[in-house]
Rosetta silent file (secondary structure, phi, psi, omega in degrees, C-alpha in Angstrom):
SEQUENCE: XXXXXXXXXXXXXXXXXXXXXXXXXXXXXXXXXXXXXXXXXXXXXXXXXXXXXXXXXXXXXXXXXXXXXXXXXXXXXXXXXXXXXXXXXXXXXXX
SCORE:     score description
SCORE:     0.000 S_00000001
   1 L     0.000  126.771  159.559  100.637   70.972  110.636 S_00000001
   2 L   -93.952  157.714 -155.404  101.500   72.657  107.399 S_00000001
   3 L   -59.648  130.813  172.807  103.133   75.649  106.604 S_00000001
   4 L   -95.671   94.894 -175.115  100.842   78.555  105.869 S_00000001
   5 L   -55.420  143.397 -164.212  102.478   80.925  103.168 S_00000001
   6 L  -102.187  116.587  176.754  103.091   83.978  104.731 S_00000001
   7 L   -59.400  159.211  174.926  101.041   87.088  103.547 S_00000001
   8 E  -127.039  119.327  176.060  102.478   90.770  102.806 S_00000001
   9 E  -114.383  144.888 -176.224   99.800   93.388  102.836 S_00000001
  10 E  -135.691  154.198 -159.046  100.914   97.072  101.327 S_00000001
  11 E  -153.192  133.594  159.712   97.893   99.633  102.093 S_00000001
  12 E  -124.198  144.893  169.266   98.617  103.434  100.720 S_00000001
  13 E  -119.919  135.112  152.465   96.558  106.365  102.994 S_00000001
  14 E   -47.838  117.802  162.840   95.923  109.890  102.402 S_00000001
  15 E  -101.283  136.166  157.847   96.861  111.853  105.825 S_00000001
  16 E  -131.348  128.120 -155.009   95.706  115.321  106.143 S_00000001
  17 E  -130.945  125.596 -170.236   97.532  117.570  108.210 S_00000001
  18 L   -37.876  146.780  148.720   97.237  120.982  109.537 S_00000001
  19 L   -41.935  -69.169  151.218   99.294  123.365  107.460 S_00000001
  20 L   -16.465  -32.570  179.049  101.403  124.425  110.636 S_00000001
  21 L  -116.175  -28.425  163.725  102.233  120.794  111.730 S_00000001
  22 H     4.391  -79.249 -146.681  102.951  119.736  108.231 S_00000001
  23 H   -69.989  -60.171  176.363  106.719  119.747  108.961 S_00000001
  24 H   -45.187  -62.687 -170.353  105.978  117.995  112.321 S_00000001
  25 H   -69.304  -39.001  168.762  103.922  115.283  111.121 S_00000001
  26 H   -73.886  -56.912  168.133  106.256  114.375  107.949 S_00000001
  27 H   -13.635  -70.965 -177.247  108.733  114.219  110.739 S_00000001
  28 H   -77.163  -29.835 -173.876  106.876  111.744  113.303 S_00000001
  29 H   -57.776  -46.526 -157.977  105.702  109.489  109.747 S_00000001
  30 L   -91.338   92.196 -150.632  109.581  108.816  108.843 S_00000001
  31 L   162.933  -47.682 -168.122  110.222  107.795  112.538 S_00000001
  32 L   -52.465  163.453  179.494  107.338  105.141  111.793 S_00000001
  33 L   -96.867   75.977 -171.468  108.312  101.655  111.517 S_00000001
  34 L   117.087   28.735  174.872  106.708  100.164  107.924 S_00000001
  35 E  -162.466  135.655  177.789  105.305  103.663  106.566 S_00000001
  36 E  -144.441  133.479  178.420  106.933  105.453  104.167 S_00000001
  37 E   -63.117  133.311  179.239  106.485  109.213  102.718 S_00000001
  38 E  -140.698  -18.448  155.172  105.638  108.986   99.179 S_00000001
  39 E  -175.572  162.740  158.352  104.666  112.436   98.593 S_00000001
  40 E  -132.952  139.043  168.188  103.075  115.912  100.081 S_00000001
  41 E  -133.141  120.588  156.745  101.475  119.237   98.648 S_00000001
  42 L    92.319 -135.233  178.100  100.003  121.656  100.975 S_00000001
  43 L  -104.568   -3.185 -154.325   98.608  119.836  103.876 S_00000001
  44 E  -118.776  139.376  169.965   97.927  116.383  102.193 S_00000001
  45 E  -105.106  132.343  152.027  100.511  113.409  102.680 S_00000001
  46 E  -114.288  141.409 -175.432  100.538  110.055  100.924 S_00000001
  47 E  -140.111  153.950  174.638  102.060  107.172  102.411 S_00000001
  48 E  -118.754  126.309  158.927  102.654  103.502  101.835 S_00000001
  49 E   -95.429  122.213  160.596  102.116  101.115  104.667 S_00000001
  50 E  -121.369  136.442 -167.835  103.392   97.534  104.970 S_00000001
  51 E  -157.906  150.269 -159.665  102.655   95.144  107.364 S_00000001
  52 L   -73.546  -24.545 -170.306  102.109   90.834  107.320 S_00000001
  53 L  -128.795  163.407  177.283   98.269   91.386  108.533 S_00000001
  54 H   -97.990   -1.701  139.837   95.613   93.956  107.551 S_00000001
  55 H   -37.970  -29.741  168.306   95.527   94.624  111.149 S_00000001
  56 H   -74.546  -39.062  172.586   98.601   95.757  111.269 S_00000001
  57 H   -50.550  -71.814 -148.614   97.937   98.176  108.493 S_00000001
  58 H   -55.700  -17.476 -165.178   94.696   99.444  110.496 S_00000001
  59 H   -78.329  -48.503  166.701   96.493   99.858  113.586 S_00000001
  60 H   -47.561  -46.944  164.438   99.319  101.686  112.101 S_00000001
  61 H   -49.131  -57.451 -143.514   96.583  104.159  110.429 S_00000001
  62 H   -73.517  -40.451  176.462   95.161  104.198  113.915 S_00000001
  63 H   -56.706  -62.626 -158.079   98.488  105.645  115.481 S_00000001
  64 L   -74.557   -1.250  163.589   98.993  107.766  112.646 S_00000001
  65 L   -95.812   44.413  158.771   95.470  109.475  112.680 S_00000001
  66 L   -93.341  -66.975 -161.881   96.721  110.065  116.785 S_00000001
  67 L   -41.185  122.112  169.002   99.466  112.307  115.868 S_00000001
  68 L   -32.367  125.138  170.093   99.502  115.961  116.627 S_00000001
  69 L    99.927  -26.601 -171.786   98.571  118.072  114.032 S_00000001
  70 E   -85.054  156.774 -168.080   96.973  115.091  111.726 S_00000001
  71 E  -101.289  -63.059 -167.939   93.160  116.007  111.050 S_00000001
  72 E  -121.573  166.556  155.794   92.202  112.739  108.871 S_00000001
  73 E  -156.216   79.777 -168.367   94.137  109.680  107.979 S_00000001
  74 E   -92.731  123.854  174.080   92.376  107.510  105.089 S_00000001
  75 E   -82.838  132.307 -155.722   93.323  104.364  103.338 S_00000001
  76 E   -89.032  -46.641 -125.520   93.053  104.409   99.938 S_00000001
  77 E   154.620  106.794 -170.588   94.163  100.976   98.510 S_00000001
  78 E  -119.861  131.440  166.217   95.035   97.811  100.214 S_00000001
  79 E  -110.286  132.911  138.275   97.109   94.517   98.418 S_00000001
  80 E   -98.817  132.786  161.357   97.871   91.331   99.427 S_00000001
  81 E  -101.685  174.016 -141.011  100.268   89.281   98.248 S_00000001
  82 L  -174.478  133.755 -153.524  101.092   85.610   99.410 S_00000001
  83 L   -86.581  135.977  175.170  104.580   84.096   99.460 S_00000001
  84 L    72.010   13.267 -172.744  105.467   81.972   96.389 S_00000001
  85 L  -100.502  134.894  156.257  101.613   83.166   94.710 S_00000001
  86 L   -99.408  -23.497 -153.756  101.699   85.614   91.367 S_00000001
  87 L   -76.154  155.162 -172.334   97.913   85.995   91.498 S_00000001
  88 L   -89.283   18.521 -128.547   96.151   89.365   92.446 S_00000001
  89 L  -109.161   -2.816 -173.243   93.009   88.148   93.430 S_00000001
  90 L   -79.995  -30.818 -145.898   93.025   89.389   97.285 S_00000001
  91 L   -28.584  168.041  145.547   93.233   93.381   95.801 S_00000001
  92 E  -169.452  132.563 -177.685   90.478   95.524   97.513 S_00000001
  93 L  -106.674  119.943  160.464   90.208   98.865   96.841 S_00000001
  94 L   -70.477  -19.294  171.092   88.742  100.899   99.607 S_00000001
  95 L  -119.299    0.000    0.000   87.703  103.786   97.812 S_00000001
């Protein structure tokens, strides 16, 4: 059987988060495994997700719109890339 180059997918989501839990909620994200804080104002959080499937993205969004305090949690922009590939052609923009 031959080897099937192994995908990377990077996804970034808006979270929106009560003002009150803010604090909380930046808190449980840098805990996550494969999500990283990339900025907040207010109530609204952006994050970068990475994960080898885009299941893996959705699921992680799936946790993270669980979490106390989060209202929404939308993905904004999902890439794949493909090991040893330069081409973009998988992009898909969600919004």
């Amino acid at each position: 059987m031959p080897d099937v180059p192994r995908q990377y997918h990077i996804s970034s989501a808006v979270v929106v988060a009560l003002p009150a839990m803010k604090d909380a909620v930046l808190a449980a994200l840098a805990r996550m495994e494969n999500v990283e804080v990339y900025g907040h104002e207010g109530g609204k959080i952006v994050v970068v997700i990475e994960g080898t499937t885009t299941g893996m993205l959705g699921e992680c969004l799936s946790t993270i719109s669980a979490l106390e305090g989060v209202v929404a949690a939308n993905m904004v922009f999902e890439h794949v890339e493909t090991e040893g590939g330069t081409d973009d052609d998988h992009r898909t923009d969600a919004a």
